[in-house]
PDB file of C-alpha atoms in Angstrom:
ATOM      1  CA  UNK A   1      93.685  10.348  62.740  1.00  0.00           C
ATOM      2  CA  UNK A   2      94.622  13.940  61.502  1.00  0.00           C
ATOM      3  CA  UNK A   3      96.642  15.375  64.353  1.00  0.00           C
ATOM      4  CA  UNK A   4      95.417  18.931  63.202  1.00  0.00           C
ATOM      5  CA  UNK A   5      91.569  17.709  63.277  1.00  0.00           C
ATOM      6  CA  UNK A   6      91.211  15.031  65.544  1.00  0.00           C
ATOM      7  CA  UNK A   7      87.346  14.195  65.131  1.00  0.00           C
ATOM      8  CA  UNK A   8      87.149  11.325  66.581  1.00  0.00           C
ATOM      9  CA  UNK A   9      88.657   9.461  69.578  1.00  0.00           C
ATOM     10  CA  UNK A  10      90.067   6.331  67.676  1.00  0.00           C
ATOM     11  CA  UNK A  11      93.192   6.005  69.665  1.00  0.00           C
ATOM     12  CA  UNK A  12      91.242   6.038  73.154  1.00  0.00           C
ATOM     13  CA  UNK A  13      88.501   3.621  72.540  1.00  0.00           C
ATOM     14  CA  UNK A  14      88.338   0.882  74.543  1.00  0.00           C
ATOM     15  CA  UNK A  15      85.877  -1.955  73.341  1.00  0.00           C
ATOM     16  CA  UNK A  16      84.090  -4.667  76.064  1.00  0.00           C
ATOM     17  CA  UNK A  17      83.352  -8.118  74.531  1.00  0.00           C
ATOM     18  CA  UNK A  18      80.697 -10.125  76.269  1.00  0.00           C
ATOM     19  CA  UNK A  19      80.548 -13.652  75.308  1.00  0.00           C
ATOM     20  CA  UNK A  20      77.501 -13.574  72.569  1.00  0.00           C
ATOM     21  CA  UNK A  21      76.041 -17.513  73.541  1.00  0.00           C
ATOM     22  CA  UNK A  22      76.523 -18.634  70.227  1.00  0.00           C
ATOM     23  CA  UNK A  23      79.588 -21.146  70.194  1.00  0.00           C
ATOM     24  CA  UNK A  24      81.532 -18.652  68.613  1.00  0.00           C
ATOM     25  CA  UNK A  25      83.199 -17.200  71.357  1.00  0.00           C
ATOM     26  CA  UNK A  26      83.489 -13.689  72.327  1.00  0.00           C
ATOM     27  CA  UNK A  27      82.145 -10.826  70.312  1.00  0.00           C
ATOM     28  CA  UNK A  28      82.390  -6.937  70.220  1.00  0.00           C
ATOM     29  CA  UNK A  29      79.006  -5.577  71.443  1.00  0.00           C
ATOM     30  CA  UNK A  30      79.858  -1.868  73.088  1.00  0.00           C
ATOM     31  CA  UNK A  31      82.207   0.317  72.346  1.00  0.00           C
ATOM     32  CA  UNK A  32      82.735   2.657  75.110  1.00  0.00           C
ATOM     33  CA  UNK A  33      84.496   6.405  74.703  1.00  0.00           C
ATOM     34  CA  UNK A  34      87.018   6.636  77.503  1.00  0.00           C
ATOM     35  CA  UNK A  35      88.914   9.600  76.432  1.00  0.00           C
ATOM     36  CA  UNK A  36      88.041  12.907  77.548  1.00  0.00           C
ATOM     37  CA  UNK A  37      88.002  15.938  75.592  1.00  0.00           C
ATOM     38  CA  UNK A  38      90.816  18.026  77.978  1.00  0.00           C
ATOM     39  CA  UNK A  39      93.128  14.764  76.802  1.00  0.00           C
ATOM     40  CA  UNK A  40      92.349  15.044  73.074  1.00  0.00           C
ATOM     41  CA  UNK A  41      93.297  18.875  73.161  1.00  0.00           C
ATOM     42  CA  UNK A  42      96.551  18.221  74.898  1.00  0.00           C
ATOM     43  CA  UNK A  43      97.572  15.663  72.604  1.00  0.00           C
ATOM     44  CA  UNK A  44      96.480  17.475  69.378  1.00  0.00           C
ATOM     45  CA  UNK A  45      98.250  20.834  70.476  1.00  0.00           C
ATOM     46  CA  UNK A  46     101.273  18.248  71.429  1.00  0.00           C
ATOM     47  CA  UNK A  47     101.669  17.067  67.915  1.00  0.00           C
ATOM     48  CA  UNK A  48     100.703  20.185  66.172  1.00  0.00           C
ATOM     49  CA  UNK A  49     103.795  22.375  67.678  1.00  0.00           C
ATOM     50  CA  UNK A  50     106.131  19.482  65.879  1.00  0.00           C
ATOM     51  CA  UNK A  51     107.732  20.132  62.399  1.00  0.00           C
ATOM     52  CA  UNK A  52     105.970  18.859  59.992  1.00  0.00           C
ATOM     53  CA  UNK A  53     108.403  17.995  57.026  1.00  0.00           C
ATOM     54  CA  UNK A  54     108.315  14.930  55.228  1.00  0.00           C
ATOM     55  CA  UNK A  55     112.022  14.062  56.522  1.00  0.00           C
ATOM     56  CA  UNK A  56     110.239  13.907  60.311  1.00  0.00           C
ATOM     57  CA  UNK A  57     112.007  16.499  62.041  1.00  0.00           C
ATOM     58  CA  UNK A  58     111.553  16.431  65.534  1.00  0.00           C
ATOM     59  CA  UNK A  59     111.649  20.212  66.336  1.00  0.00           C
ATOM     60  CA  UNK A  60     109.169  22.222  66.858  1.00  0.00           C
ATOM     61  CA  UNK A  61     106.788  24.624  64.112  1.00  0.00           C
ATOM     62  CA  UNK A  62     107.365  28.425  64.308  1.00  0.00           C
ATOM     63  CA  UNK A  63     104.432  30.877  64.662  1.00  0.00           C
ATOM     64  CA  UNK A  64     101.277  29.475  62.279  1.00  0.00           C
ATOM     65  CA  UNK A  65     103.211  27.378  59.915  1.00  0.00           C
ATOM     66  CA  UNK A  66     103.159  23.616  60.460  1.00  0.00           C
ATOM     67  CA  UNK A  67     107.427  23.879  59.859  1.00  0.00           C
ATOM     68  CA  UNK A  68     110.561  24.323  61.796  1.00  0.00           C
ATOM     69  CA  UNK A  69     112.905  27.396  61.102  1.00  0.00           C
ATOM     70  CA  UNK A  70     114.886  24.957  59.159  1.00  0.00           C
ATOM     71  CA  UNK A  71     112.211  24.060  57.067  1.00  0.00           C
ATOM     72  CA  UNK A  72     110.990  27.199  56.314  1.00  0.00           C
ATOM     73  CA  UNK A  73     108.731  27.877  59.086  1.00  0.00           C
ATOM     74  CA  UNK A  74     108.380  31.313  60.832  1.00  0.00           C
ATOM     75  CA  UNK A  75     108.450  35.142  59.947  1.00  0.00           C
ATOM     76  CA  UNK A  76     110.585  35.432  57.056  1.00  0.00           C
ATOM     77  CA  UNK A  77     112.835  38.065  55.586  1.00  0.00           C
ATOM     78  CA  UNK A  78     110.858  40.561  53.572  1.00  0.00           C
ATOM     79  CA  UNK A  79     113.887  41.675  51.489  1.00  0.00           C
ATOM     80  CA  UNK A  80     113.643  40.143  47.989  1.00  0.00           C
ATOM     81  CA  UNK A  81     115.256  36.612  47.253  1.00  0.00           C
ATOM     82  CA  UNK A  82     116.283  36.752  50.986  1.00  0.00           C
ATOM     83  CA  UNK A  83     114.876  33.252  52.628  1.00  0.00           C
ATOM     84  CA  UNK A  84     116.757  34.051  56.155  1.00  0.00           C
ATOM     85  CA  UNK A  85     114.496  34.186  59.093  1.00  0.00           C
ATOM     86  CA  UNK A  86     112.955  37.380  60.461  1.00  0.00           C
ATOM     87  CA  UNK A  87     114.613  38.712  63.179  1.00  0.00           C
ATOM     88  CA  UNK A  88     112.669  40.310  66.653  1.00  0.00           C
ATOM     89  CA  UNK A  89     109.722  42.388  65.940  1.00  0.00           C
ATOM     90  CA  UNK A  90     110.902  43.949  62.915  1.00  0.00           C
ATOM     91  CA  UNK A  91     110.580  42.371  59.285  1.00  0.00           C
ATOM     92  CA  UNK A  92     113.785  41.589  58.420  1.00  0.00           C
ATOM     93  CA  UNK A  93     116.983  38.997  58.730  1.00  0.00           C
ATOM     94  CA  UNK A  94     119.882  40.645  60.849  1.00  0.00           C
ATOM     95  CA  UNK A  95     121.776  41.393  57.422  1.00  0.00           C
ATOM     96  CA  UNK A  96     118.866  43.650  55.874  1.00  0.00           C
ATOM     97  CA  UNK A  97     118.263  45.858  59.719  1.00  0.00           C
ATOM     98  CA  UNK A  98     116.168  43.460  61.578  1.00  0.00           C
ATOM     99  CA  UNK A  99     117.303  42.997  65.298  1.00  0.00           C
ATOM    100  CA  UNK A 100     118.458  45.088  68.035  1.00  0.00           C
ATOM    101  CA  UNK A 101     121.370  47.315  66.639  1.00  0.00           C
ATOM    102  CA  UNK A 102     124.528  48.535  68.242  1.00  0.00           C
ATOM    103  CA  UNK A 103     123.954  51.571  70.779  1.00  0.00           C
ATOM    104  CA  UNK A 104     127.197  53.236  69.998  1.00  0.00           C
ATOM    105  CA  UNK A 105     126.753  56.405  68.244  1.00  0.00           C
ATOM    106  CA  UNK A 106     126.579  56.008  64.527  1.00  0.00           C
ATOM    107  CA  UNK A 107     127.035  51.957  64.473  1.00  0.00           C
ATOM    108  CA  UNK A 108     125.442  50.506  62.226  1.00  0.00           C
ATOM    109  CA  UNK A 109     125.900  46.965  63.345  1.00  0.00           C
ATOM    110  CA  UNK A 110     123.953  44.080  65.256  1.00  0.00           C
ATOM    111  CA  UNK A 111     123.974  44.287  68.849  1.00  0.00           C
ATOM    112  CA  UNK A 112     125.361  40.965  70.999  1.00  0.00           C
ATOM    113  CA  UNK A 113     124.145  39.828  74.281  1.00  0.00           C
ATOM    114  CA  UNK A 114     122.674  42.000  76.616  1.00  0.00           C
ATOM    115  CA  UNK A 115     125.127  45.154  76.168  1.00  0.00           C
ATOM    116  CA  UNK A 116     123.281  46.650  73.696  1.00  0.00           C
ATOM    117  CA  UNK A 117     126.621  46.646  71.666  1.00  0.00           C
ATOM    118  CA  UNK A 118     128.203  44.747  68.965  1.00  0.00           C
ATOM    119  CA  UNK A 119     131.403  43.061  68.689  1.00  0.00           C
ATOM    120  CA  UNK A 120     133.553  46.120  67.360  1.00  0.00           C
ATOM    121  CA  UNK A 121     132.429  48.049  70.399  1.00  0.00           C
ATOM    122  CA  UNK A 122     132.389  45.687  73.785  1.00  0.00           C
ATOM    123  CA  UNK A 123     129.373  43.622  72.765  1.00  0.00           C
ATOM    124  CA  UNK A 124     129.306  39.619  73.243  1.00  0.00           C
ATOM    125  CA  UNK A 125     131.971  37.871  74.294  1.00  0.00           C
ATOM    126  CA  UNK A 126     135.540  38.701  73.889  1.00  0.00           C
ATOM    127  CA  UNK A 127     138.341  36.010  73.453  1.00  0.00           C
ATOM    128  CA  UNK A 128     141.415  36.487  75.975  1.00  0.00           C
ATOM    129  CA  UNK A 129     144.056  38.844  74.754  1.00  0.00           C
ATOM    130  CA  UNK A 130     146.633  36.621  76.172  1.00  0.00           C
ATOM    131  CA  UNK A 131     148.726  35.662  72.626  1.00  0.00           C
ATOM    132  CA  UNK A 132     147.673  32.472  71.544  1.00  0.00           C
ATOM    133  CA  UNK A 133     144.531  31.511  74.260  1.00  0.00           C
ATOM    134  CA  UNK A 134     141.049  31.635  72.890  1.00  0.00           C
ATOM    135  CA  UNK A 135     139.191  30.958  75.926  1.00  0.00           C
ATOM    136  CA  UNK A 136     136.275  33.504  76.737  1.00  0.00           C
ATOM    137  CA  UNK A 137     137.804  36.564  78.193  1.00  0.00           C
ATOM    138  CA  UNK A 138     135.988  38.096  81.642  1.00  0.00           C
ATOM    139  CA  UNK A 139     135.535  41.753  81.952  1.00  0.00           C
ATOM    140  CA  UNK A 140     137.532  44.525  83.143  1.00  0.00           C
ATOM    141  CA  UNK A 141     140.729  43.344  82.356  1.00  0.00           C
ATOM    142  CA  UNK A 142     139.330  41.146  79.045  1.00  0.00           C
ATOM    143  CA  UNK A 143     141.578  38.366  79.782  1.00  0.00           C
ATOM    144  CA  UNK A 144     140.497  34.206  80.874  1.00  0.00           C
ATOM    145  CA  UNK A 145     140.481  33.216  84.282  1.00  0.00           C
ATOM    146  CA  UNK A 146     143.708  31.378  83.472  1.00  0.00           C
ATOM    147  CA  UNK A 147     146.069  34.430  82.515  1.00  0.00           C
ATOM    148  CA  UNK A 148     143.906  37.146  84.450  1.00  0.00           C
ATOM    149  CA  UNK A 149     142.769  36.194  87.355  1.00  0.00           C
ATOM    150  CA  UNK A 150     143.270  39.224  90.168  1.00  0.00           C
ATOM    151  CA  UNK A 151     142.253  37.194  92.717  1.00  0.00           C
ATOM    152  CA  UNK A 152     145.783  34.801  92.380  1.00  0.00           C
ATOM    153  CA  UNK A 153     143.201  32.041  92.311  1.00  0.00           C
ATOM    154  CA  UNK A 154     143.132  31.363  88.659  1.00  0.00           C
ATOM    155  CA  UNK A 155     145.812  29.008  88.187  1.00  0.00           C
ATOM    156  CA  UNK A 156     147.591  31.043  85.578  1.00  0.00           C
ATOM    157  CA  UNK A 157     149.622  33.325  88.035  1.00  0.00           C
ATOM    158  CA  UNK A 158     148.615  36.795  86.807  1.00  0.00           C
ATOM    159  CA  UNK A 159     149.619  38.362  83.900  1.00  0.00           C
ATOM    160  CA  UNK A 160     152.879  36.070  82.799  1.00  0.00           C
ATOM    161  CA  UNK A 161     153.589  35.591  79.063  1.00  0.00           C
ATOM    162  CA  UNK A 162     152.828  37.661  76.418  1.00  0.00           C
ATOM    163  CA  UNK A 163     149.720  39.930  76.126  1.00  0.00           C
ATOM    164  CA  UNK A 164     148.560  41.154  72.758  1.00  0.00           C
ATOM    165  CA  UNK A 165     147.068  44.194  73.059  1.00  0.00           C
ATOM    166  CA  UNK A 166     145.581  43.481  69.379  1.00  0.00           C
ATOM    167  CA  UNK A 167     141.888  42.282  69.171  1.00  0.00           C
TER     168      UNK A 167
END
């Protein structure tokens, strides 16, 4: 059965066999459609969201193409000899201007998380500026909970060590 036409209701046919009185045992006299139409459409649109390569990807098909992103599936770049995937609403991969872009007056770059920022400029997440940690720092102070913690509560005691200022 095609899972992008399904027809016919092959894999939900039941058949009754009556015994047929002649010595032969039983044979197949109705066959009787048990699956319902609500059940074919669930399964179909089940099996048409999954990637369709001939490796038998398990993840699922981007926009109208029967493929993963992987595979080739989705919007793609329009830039030429780019194959990246388009990014948001716009046309192009985050390299050729597709995406949301930093906010910072006259940045040029990709934004990061929801600050509207990139990297360079507070975007995303920082890494502790404690020399040698690269644990995810937390805001204000931009140091982990292990060498910042202003509470006393974060089992590094403060501030002690060195602290690079350097990003």
């Amino acid at each position: 059965m095609d899972p992008f036409h399904p027809s016919s209701c092959e894999d939900y046919v039941t058949v009754e066999y009556i015994d047929a009185g002649e010595g032969d045992g039983e044979c197949p006299t109705t066959i009787m459609q048990t699956c319902t139409l609500q059940q074919r459409k669930k399964d179909w649109k089940k099996t048409q969201r999954l990637c369709q390569h001939a490796d038998g990807c398990s993840r699922f098909a981007q926009g109208a193409t029967r493929l993963c992103i992987s595979h080739g599936g989705g919007r793609r770049c329009r830039m030429d000899e780019c194959e990246k995937s388009a990014v948001g609403k716009s046309d192009y991969c985050v390299r050729h201007g597709g995406g949301r872009r930093c906010e910072h007056d006259g940045c040029t770059k990709s934004a990061r998380g929801k600050s509207g920022l990139c990297f360079a400029h507070g975007g995303g997440q920082q890494k502790c500026k404690y020399r040698g940690c690269g644990k995810i720092a937390q805001r204000p102070n931009n140091l982990c909970t292990a060498h910042g913690s202003s509470s006393g509560g974060g089992g590094g005691g403060g501030r002690q060590g060195t602290y690079s200022s350097s990003s």
